[in-house]
XYZ file of C-alpha atoms in Angstrom:
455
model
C 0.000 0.000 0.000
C 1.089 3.306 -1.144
C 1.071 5.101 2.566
C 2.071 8.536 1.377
C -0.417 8.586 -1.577
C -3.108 7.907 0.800
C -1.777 10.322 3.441
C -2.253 13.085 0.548
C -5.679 11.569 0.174
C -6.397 12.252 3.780
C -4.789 15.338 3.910
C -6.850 16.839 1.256
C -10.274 15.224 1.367
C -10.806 14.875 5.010
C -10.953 19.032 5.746
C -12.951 19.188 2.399
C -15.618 16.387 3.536
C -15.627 18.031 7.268
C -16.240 21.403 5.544
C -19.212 20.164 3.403
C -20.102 17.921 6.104
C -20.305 21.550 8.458
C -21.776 23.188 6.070
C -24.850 20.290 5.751
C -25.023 20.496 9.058
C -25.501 24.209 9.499
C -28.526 24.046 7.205
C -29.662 21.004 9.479
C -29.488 23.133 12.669
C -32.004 25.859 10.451
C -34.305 22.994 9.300
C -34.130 21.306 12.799
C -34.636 24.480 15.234
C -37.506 26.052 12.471
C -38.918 21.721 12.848
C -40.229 23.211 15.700
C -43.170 25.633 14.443
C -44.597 22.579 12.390
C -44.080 20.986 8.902
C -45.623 24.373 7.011
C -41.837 26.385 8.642
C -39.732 23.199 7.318
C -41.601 22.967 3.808
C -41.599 26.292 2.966
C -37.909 27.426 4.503
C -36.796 23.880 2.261
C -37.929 25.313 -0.640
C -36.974 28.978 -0.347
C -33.375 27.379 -0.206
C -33.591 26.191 -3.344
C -33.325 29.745 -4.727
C -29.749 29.582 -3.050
C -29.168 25.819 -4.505
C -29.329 27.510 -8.133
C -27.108 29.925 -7.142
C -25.090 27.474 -5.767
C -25.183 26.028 -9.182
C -23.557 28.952 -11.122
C -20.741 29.249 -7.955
C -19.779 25.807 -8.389
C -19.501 26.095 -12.004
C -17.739 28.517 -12.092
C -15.470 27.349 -8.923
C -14.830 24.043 -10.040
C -14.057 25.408 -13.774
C -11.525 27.705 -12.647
C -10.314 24.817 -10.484
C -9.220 22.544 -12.757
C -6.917 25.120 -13.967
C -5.376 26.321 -10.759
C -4.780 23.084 -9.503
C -2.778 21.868 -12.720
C -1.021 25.543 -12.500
C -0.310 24.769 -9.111
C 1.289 21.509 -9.977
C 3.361 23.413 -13.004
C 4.049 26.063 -10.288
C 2.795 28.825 -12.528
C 2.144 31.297 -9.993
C 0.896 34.082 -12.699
C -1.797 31.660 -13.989
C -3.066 30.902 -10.301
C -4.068 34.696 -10.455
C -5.050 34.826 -13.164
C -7.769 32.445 -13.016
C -8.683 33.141 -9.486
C -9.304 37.135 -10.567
C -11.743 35.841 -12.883
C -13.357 33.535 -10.392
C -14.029 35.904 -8.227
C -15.299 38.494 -10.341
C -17.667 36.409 -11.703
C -18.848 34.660 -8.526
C -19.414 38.106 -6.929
C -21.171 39.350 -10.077
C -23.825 36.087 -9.940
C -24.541 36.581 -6.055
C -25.326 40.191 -6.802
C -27.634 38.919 -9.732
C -29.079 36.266 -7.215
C -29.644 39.298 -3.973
C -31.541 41.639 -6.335
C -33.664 38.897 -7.853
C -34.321 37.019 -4.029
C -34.901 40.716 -2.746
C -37.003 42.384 -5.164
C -39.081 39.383 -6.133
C -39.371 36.773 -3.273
C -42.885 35.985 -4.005
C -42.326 34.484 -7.910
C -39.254 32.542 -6.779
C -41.543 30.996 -4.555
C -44.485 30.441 -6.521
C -42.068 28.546 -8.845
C -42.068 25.747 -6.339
C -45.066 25.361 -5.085
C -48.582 27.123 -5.120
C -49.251 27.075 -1.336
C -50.168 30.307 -0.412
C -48.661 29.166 3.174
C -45.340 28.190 2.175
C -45.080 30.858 -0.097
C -46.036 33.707 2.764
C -43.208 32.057 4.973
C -40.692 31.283 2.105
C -40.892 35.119 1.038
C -40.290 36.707 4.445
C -37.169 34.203 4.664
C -35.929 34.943 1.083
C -35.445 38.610 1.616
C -33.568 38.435 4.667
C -31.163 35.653 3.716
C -30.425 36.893 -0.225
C -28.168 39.225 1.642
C -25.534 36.560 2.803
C -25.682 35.542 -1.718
C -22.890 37.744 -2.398
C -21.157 36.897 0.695
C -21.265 33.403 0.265
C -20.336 34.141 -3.185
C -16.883 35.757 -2.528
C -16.254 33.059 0.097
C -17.223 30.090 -2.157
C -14.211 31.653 -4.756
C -11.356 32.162 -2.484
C -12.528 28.441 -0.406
C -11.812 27.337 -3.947
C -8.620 28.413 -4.577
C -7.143 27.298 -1.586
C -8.650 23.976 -1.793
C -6.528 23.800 -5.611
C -3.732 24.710 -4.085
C -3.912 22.071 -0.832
C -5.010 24.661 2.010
C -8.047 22.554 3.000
C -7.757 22.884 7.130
C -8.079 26.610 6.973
C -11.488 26.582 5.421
C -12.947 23.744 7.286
C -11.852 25.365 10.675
C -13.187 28.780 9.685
C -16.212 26.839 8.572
C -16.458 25.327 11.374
C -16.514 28.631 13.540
C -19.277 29.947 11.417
C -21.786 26.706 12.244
C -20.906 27.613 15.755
C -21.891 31.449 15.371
C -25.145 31.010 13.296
C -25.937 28.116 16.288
C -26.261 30.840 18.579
C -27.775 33.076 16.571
C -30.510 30.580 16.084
C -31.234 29.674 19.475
C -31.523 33.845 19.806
C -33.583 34.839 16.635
C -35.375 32.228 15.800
C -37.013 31.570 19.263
C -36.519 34.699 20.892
C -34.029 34.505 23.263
C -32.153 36.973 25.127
C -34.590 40.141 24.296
C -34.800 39.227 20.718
C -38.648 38.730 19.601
C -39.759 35.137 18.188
C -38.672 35.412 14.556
C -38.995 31.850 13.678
C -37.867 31.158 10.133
C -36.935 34.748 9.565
C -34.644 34.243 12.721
C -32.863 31.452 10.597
C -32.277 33.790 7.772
C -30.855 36.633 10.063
C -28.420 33.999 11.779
C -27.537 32.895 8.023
C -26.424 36.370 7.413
C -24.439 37.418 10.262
C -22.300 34.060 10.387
C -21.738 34.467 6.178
C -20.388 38.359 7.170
C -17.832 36.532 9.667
C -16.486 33.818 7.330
C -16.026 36.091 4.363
C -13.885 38.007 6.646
C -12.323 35.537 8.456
C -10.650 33.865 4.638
C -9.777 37.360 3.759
C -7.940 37.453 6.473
C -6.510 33.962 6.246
C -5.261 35.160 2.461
C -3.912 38.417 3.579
C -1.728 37.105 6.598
C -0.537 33.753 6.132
C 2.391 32.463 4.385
C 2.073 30.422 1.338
C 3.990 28.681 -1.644
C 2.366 31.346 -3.987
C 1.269 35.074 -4.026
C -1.414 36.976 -4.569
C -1.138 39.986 -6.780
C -3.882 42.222 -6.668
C -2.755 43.503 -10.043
C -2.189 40.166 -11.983
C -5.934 39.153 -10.278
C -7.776 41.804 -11.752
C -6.075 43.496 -15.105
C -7.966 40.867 -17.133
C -7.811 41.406 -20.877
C -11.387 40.431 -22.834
C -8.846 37.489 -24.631
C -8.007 35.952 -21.407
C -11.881 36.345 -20.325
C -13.220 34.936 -22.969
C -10.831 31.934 -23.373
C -11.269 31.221 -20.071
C -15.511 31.439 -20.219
C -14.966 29.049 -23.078
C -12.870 26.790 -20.885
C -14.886 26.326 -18.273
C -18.163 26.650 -20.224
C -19.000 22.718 -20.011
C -18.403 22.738 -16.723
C -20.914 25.676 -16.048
C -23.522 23.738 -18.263
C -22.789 20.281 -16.453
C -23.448 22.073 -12.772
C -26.805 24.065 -13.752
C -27.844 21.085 -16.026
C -27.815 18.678 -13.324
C -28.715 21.324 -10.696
C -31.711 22.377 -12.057
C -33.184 18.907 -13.222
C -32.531 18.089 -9.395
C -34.664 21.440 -8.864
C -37.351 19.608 -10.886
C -37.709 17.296 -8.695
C -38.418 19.583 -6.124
C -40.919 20.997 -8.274
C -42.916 17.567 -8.473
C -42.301 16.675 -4.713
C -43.704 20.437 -4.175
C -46.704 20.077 -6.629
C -47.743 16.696 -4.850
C -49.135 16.292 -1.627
C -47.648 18.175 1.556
C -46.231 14.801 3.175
C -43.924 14.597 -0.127
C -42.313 18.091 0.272
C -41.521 17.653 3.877
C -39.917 14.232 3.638
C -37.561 15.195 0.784
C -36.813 18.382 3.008
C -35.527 16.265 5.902
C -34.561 12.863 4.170
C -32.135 15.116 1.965
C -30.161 16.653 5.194
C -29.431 13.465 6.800
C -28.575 12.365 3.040
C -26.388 14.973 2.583
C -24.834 14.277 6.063
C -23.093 10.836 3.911
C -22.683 12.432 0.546
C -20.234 14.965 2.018
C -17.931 12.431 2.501
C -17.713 10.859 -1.407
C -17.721 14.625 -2.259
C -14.654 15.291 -0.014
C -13.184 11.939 -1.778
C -13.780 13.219 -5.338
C -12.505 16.833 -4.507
C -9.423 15.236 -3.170
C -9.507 12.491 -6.716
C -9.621 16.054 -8.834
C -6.792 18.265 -6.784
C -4.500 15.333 -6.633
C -4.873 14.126 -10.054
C -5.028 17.730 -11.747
C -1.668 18.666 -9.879
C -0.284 15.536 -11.239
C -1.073 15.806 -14.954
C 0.088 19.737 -14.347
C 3.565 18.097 -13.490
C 3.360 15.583 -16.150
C 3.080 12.694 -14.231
C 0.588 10.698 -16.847
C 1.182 7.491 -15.419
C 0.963 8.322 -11.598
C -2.543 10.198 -12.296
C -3.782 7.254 -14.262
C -2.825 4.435 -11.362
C -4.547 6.989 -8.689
C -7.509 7.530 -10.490
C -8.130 4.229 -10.595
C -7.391 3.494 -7.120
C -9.571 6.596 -5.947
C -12.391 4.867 -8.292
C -12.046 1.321 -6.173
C -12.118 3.462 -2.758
C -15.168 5.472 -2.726
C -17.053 3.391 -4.178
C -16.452 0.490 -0.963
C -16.779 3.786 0.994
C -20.069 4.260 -0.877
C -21.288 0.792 0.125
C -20.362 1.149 4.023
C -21.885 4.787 4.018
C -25.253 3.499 2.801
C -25.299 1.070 5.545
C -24.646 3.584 8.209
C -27.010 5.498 6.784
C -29.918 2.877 7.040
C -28.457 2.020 10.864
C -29.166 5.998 11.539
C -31.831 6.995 10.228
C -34.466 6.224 12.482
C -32.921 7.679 15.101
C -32.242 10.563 13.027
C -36.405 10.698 12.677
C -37.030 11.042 16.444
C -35.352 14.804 16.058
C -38.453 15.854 14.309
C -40.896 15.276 16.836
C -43.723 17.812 15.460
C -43.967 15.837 12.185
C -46.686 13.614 11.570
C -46.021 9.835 11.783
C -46.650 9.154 7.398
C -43.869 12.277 6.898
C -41.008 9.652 9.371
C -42.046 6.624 7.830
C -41.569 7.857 4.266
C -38.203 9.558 5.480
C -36.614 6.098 6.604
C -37.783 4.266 3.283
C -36.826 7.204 0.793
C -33.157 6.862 2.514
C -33.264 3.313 2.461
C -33.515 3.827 -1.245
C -30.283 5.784 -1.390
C -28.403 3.786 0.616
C -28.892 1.323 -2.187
C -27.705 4.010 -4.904
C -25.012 5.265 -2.928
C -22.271 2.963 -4.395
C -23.409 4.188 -8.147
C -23.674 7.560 -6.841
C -19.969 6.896 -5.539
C -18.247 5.924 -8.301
C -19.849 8.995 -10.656
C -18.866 11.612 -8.868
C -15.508 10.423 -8.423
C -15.385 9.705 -12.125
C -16.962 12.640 -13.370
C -16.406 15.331 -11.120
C -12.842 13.846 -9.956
C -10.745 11.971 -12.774
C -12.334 13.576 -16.032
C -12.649 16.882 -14.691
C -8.993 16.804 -13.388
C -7.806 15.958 -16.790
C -10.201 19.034 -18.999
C -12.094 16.057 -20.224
C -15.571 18.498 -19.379
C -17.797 18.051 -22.495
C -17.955 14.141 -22.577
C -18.694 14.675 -18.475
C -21.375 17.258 -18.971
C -22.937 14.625 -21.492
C -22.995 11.695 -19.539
C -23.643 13.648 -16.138
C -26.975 15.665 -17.303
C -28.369 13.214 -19.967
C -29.426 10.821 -17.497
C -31.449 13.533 -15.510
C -32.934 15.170 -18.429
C -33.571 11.828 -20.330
C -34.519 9.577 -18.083
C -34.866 10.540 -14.248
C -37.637 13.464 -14.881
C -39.882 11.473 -17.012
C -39.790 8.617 -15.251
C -40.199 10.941 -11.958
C -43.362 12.632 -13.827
C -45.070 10.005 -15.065
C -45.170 8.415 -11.408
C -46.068 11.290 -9.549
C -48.655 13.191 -12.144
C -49.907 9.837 -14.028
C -49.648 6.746 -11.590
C -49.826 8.595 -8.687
C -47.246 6.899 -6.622
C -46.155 8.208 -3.105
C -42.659 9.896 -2.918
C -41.273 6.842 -1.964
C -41.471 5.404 -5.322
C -40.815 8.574 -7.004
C -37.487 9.060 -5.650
C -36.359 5.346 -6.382
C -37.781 5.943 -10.063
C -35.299 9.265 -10.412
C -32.445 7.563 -8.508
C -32.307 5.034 -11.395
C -30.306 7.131 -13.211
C -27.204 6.598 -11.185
C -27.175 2.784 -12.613
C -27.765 4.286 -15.747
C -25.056 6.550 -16.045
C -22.394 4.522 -14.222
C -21.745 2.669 -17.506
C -21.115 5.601 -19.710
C -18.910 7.186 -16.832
C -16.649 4.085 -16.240
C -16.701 3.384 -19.834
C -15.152 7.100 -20.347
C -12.734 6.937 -17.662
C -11.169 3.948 -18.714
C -10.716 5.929 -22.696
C -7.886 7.469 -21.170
C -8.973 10.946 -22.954
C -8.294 12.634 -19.896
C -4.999 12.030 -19.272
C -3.573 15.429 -20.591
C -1.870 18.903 -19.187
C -4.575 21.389 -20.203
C -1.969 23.878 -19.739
C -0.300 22.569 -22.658
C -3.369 21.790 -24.890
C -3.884 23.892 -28.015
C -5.894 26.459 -26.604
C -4.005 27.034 -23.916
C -4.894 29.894 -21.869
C -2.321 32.792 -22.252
C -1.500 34.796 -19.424
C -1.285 38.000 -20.325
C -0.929 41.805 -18.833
């Protein structure tokens, strides 16, 4: 066993899985403490959310694009392209959380209104959307510079400043959302506020951690932000299929919110809790395949071919055993995990164990994609086949089947969520079939259209 390859595994993906994982769980402590007013507070503050998943989108498009680049610059030690790519990262991150504030602001009600039609959820949704589309452009800014230093292998920084943040917007929910220490009962606009002020500390607390500490690279505000239209545009087109992969998946997973929202109550609610004690797994294959694409891109950046090749398919093998043991913890937990909720009506628990039992089944597929596509073939600039192969499935196969049993058969979530999870089977072929092509396996700082720095 390769002991230092693994170390670097651990090294890398642990702080990024702890930092999703802390993240997940901050949005559990909203969905858990608002639990409290009822199922209408959970529903509606669950769906208001997914205003900020679609932003989310567009941030880890563009994130993950310019990511592949800095971590193969980072392996070439091309300090001018690091800043470079980051300057136009962070432009463009900042520019789609302002979009994302004015629209969430201005117009809370028709974001709302495209996810369900109950008046209810759409009065509580609205009041929360207003307060918390202030912490978009925060989270924006953050989401770029967390980023970069995960490309270049600063991953404890952000999960420890992540970390502080879950414990700030903790107390600022037990304050604002029920009222404590002279604050009045704001219930899910409490969660919002809390959001907000514990966003406004992390941005601040990674500018800091940029500003002060020593690393193998620097940071030139110049070089970051005299971008030339060339450089801009090469670099859009670069990172283009990666943009359409993240908002082409993201928002046929938004569709299924849609039809869980447009069927009866019960199915909202349970896809609202079953997905943050789902997410509470995932985190960990994510901080796997994050760790699969910064180790792999800094090796083809270097030119090591045949060490990326032998770790990719090594990372492969891993996550998805770690995808089979996750599912079972996840079935061992998640009754337990019910008992948290106890305002929610018996029909909403029972459907939230079975609909996880279900992914627990597709977690080992669900594994091995994301490593594939989001880690190997991403590492290497391999992004068009990826987009293919990642968004065909939803858009092909998991929304019709997902429509026809919700709108025509009539099935309860339970089967509607196994129906859409069938495309993880599906598209496990065409992603191992690509990964073992070998197409990836290239320096896309060397590739014909290369990207030229320039000043």
């Amino acid at each position: 066993m390769d002991k230092s390859f693994w170390r670097r595994v651990a090294i890398i993906g642990i702080p990024v899985a702890l930092s999703s994982l802390i993240g997940t769980v901050l949005n559990m402590l909203d969905i858990f403490m608002i639990g409290n007013f009822g199922d209408d507070y959970v529903s509606a503050v669950g769906l208001a959310n997914k205003v900020f998943f679609v932003l989310n989108l567009l941030l880890i498009g563009i994130v993950s694009g310019s990511a592949i680049l800095i971590s193969q610059y980072y392996g070439k030690g091309d300090e001018e392209g690091i800043n470079k790519v980051f300057g136009f990262s962070l432009i463009f991150s900042a520019l789609g959380g302002l979009i994302f504030f004015l629209l969430a602001y201005f117009m809370p009600d028709n974001l709302m209104r495209i996810f369900t039609n109950d008046e209810r959820f759409i009065e509580i949704g609205s009041s929360y959307l207003k307060i918390v589309s202030i912490s978009y452009i925060l989270t924006s800014v953050s989401t770029a510079i967390t980023g970069l230093l995960k490309s270049v292998n600063k991953t404890s920084a952000p999960m420890l400043i992540t970390l502080g943040c879950v414990a700030i917007n903790f107390i600022c929910n037990y304050i604002f959302i029920f009222g404590n220490l002279g604050s009045p009962v704001m219930k899910a606009d409490g969660a919002a506020l809390g959001t907000v002020i514990a966003r406004s500390i992390e941005i601040i607390a990674l500018t800091m951690y940029c500003i002060f500490t020593k690393k193998s690279f620097e940071l030139h505000v110049k070089r970051m932000f005299s971008l030339k239209l060339k450089f801009i545009l090469s670099t859009f087109i670069f990172i283009l299929p990666v943009l359409i992969n993240e908002f082409g998946w993201g928002l046929g997973t938004t569709v299924y919110s849609v039809i869980y929202g447009h069927m009866d109550e019960t199915a909202t609610t349970t896809m609202t809790i079953a997905t943050c004690i789902q997410d509470l797994v995932y985190v960990f294959l994510l901080g796997m395949s994050n760790a699969a694409a910064i180790l792999i891109g800094n090796e083809l950046g270097a030119d090591k071919f045949s060490d990326a090749k032998r770790n990719a398919k090594r990372l492969l093998v891993a996550n998805t055993a770690f995808g089979v043991v996750l599912g079972l913890i996840l079935v061992g937990i998640v009754y337990p995990y019910t008992l948290l909720y106890p305002n929610i009506s018996e029909v909403v628990k029972k459907y939230v164990i079975y609909v996880c039992i279900v992914y627990a089944i597709i977690l080992p597929f669900k594994a091995f994609n994301i490593t594939s596509i989001c880690g190997v073939l991403r590492a290497g600039g391999d992004t068009i086949v990826s987009m293919i192969i990642d968004i065909a499935g939803i858009w092909t196969f998991a929304i019709p089947l997902g429509c026809l049993g919700a709108f025509v058969f009539n099935l309860n979530v339970v089967w509607v969520f196994a129906l859409i999870s069938l495309e993880e089977v599906i598209k496990l072929f065409f992603s191992l079939w690509r990964t073992k092509q070998g197409k990836w396996i290239k320096n896309v700082c060397n590739f014909d259209q290369k990207i030229e720095v320039e000043y």
